[in-house]
């Protein structure tokens, strides 16, 4: 007959009797056949009821005195959801317990090893630990002012708090991923594994965390790393380029090589460029642009793009020779640097032309993976690209060197061969043919392939402009001299860079740029004479002075020009026996230059000698001179002669016409010519020392001292 399961009372069931009957049934096959009228399903049900008595049963399934076997779908779903919630809560409790255990272990190790103050951890957060800067960066505060870069609200000021927040996040990631039995990655770009992979990498290595247990789908990061495929990093140096003020001191960027470009460096289409530059406003004037770039008025901009396009900007557009140096980094260090770039590439940080620039960023990235070398702190006041190259060489971080000629150097090599062949009588070289070789529009010869994706073999000899061969940029000078009847000792200090008489190795030909130079004179004066100078005078303070020479008879494109901003002593020729006065002076020059002589064989260098003619304009002002100011216009003409590798000479005639304004005084003239001739000669003792002779003669007969001659010892450091 039908059995009503709801009517079964658990208390009324005699379990011993049931078991005895089952044993009897089980004992004899014959008896089992005779008793087949009892359905086996009822026995199974009773066994289930017996087993249920020994298992924990959710209260929702048991009614008072009854077994709740209901077929109501809503009730079943409700009971199932409640059971799942209880299981989730149990799982969460287990996860929390595991996370707390991990945190206890990690925090003990962090405290024991003082990892919160570890230099690598602080550098990953942009804390400045050991850099001495004129701008006075705070050591206990990250230079990053962006809350998205930190997990805690006070992470910018507290590296320990930020480290603990990372540990908490990692513990949650680890315990959460291990509980996922399907081992499927969680798609969460906001995970610390995706946001801060370099920090995670360092922590997992330092704390011996099993990184394979950390699961997150970082699709954007994975795609970015797959695109770059970083296997090797190289430093590319582009020589100084005066026609662009931001590149006047040279430029560096990182070349990111994949396996293909490592195997064949000419396959530059398999490489990427990482370029840190100024995010300036092109609409700003030159002066505003320069001031903002120098004072942090612009943000920096990290550009990452195909290497051929960026490389072509230097070789073809600016026509600057480049030198590429493979960095001696391990594969794991390369990977860590690129992971850190991912963390920092979108940050808005101020750009400072002298201290936080393209070159300092290279050192900062290497410092992250080489904490014991302190590269950035070794260049405390100004970070110049060529100084960075030399520092990396001194620290044994350069593995190889590769020269790439600019398009102008390729054309110049062709012109040199044609000129040499004409001199030897092998073939004629007409003016039109020479102009066609020099023209960047007609002669499209380049070291880059026609499609701009690969490099052709270099067939010309490397020039003498490898920055590893240059003298140090700072220079001290002690000299003895005579101005008129007065003897003096002169002390001179220059922060940088190079003038036309300095040792030429390591610089572009005829490179001429000086910045922040001061000269003091200590006179041994005779009080019995009139118009005696003071005992100590500031002879000159140069803020910036430079000349860009692009000879018209070479393959160089561009103009020849010059400019200077300085305070200098001048002879006032407006009145009889006019003495010297310190004035502020701004000068502009524009003209033409020519190169002559025989260049090195099979090279893209220009002829070694140079002559130039420049139209000039100047404005000067200061106390002591007539009317307090004078304006002038004239011509400067001179030549630079390279006698040999150690000896150079320069002679110049300055022919300005000055105007002070009209004057009613009979002894004062408001306008006059003031021709001045100068001569310089330098002998290089070695890479760090030199002797220099300077002489000048002022042809204006109304000044108190016409001649000035000086012999100096110079030290580069």
mmCIF file of N, CA and C in Angstrom, residues 126 246 251-253 273-281 289 298-305 310 314 341 344-352 356-359 361:
data_model
loop_
_atom_site.group_PDB
_atom_site.id
_atom_site.type_symbol
_atom_site.label_atom_id
_atom_site.label_comp_id
_atom_site.label_asym_id
_atom_site.label_seq_id
_atom_site.Cartn_x
_atom_site.Cartn_y
_atom_site.Cartn_z
ATOM 1 N N UNK A 126 59.294 56.403 -5.364
ATOM 2 C CA UNK A 126 59.820 57.728 -5.708
ATOM 3 C C UNK A 126 60.241 58.530 -4.486
ATOM 4 N N UNK A 246 65.974 72.631 -26.141
ATOM 5 C CA UNK A 246 65.818 71.489 -25.244
ATOM 6 C C UNK A 246 66.898 70.440 -25.509
ATOM 7 N N UNK A 251 70.848 64.493 -25.853
ATOM 8 C CA UNK A 251 69.621 63.805 -25.453
ATOM 9 C C UNK A 251 69.892 62.310 -25.327
ATOM 10 N N UNK A 252 69.175 61.675 -24.410
ATOM 11 C CA UNK A 252 69.256 60.234 -24.259
ATOM 12 C C UNK A 252 67.856 59.640 -24.232
ATOM 13 N N UNK A 253 67.747 58.401 -24.693
ATOM 14 C CA UNK A 253 66.527 57.625 -24.550
ATOM 15 C C UNK A 253 66.905 56.157 -24.427
ATOM 16 N N UNK A 273 61.150 52.561 -28.417
ATOM 17 C CA UNK A 273 61.881 53.655 -27.766
ATOM 18 C C UNK A 273 61.109 54.139 -26.553
ATOM 19 N N UNK A 274 61.820 54.334 -25.454
ATOM 20 C CA UNK A 274 61.252 54.946 -24.250
ATOM 21 C C UNK A 274 61.931 56.296 -24.081
ATOM 22 N N UNK A 275 61.162 57.342 -24.273
ATOM 23 C CA UNK A 275 61.711 58.693 -24.298
ATOM 24 C C UNK A 275 61.040 59.549 -23.235
ATOM 25 N N UNK A 276 61.846 60.080 -22.325
ATOM 26 C CA UNK A 276 61.332 60.992 -21.302
ATOM 27 C C UNK A 276 61.649 62.415 -21.740
ATOM 28 N N UNK A 277 60.631 63.212 -21.936
ATOM 29 C CA UNK A 277 60.841 64.564 -22.454
ATOM 30 C C UNK A 277 59.902 65.532 -21.754
ATOM 31 N N UNK A 278 59.968 66.792 -22.155
ATOM 32 C CA UNK A 278 59.136 67.821 -21.547
ATOM 33 C C UNK A 278 57.810 67.903 -22.295
ATOM 34 N N UNK A 279 56.719 67.969 -21.541
ATOM 35 C CA UNK A 279 55.384 68.097 -22.125
ATOM 36 C C UNK A 279 55.053 69.581 -22.226
ATOM 37 N N UNK A 280 55.792 70.255 -23.100
ATOM 38 C CA UNK A 280 55.672 71.702 -23.222
ATOM 39 C C UNK A 280 54.544 72.135 -24.133
ATOM 40 N N UNK A 281 54.263 73.428 -24.083
ATOM 41 C CA UNK A 281 53.223 74.027 -24.920
ATOM 42 C C UNK A 281 53.894 74.693 -26.113
ATOM 43 N N UNK A 289 59.002 79.215 -22.886
ATOM 44 C CA UNK A 289 59.243 77.777 -22.954
ATOM 45 C C UNK A 289 60.500 77.407 -22.178
ATOM 46 N N UNK A 298 56.490 72.845 -16.641
ATOM 47 C CA UNK A 298 55.865 71.818 -17.469
ATOM 48 C C UNK A 298 55.992 70.459 -16.779
ATOM 49 N N UNK A 299 55.108 69.524 -17.129
ATOM 50 C CA UNK A 299 55.241 68.142 -16.682
ATOM 51 C C UNK A 299 56.177 67.386 -17.615
ATOM 52 N N UNK A 300 56.693 66.275 -17.104
ATOM 53 C CA UNK A 300 57.442 65.401 -17.985
ATOM 54 C C UNK A 300 56.468 64.523 -18.763
ATOM 55 N N UNK A 301 56.951 63.955 -19.848
ATOM 56 C CA UNK A 301 56.122 63.111 -20.701
ATOM 57 C C UNK A 301 56.934 61.886 -21.090
ATOM 58 N N UNK A 302 56.436 60.706 -20.735
ATOM 59 C CA UNK A 302 57.101 59.464 -21.125
ATOM 60 C C UNK A 302 56.436 58.942 -22.392
ATOM 61 N N UNK A 303 57.197 58.939 -23.470
ATOM 62 C CA UNK A 303 56.710 58.460 -24.758
ATOM 63 C C UNK A 303 57.277 57.063 -25.010
ATOM 64 N N UNK A 304 56.418 56.124 -25.369
ATOM 65 C CA UNK A 304 56.840 54.777 -25.726
ATOM 66 C C UNK A 304 56.239 54.460 -27.091
ATOM 67 N N UNK A 305 57.099 54.266 -28.069
ATOM 68 C CA UNK A 305 56.619 54.028 -29.417
ATOM 69 C C UNK A 305 57.640 53.286 -30.250
ATOM 70 N N UNK A 310 61.168 57.241 -33.917
ATOM 71 C CA UNK A 310 61.902 58.147 -33.035
ATOM 72 C C UNK A 310 63.335 58.308 -33.497
ATOM 73 N N UNK A 314 66.114 61.954 -35.091
ATOM 74 C CA UNK A 314 67.482 62.401 -34.825
ATOM 75 C C UNK A 314 68.359 62.306 -36.067
ATOM 76 N N UNK A 341 58.254 50.853 -15.136
ATOM 77 C CA UNK A 341 57.810 51.852 -16.116
ATOM 78 C C UNK A 341 56.294 51.798 -16.263
ATOM 79 N N UNK A 344 54.668 53.775 -13.583
ATOM 80 C CA UNK A 344 54.967 55.203 -13.476
ATOM 81 C C UNK A 344 54.779 55.985 -14.775
ATOM 82 N N UNK A 345 54.480 55.313 -15.869
ATOM 83 C CA UNK A 345 54.496 55.986 -17.174
ATOM 84 C C UNK A 345 53.430 57.070 -17.324
ATOM 85 N N UNK A 346 52.369 56.994 -16.549
ATOM 86 C CA UNK A 346 51.292 57.984 -16.687
ATOM 87 C C UNK A 346 51.287 59.028 -15.574
ATOM 88 N N UNK A 347 52.325 59.052 -14.756
ATOM 89 C CA UNK A 347 52.385 60.021 -13.668
ATOM 90 C C UNK A 347 52.672 61.424 -14.202
ATOM 91 N N UNK A 348 52.121 62.405 -13.542
ATOM 92 C CA UNK A 348 52.394 63.807 -13.883
ATOM 93 C C UNK A 348 53.423 64.343 -12.897
ATOM 94 N N UNK A 349 54.685 64.358 -13.341
ATOM 95 C CA UNK A 349 55.778 64.861 -12.517
ATOM 96 C C UNK A 349 56.375 66.098 -13.170
ATOM 97 N N UNK A 350 56.823 67.070 -12.387
ATOM 98 C CA UNK A 350 57.416 68.271 -12.987
ATOM 99 C C UNK A 350 58.721 67.954 -13.708
ATOM 100 N N UNK A 351 58.932 68.633 -14.817
ATOM 101 C CA UNK A 351 60.153 68.465 -15.613
ATOM 102 C C UNK A 351 61.079 69.644 -15.328
ATOM 103 N N UNK A 352 62.307 69.325 -14.924
ATOM 104 C CA UNK A 352 63.330 70.343 -14.704
ATOM 105 C C UNK A 352 64.473 70.084 -15.681
ATOM 106 N N UNK A 356 65.735 66.995 -13.501
ATOM 107 C CA UNK A 356 64.784 65.902 -13.731
ATOM 108 C C UNK A 356 64.446 65.873 -15.214
ATOM 109 N N UNK A 357 65.233 65.133 -15.963
ATOM 110 C CA UNK A 357 65.139 65.182 -17.411
ATOM 111 C C UNK A 357 65.297 63.788 -18.006
ATOM 112 N N UNK A 358 65.564 63.741 -19.301
ATOM 113 C CA UNK A 358 65.677 62.455 -19.988
ATOM 114 C C UNK A 358 66.806 61.608 -19.421
ATOM 115 N N UNK A 359 67.909 62.245 -19.027
ATOM 116 C CA UNK A 359 69.073 61.507 -18.537
ATOM 117 C C UNK A 359 68.889 61.039 -17.103
ATOM 118 N N UNK A 361 66.135 60.207 -15.666
ATOM 119 C CA UNK A 361 65.180 59.108 -15.630
ATOM 120 C C UNK A 361 65.867 57.772 -15.914
#
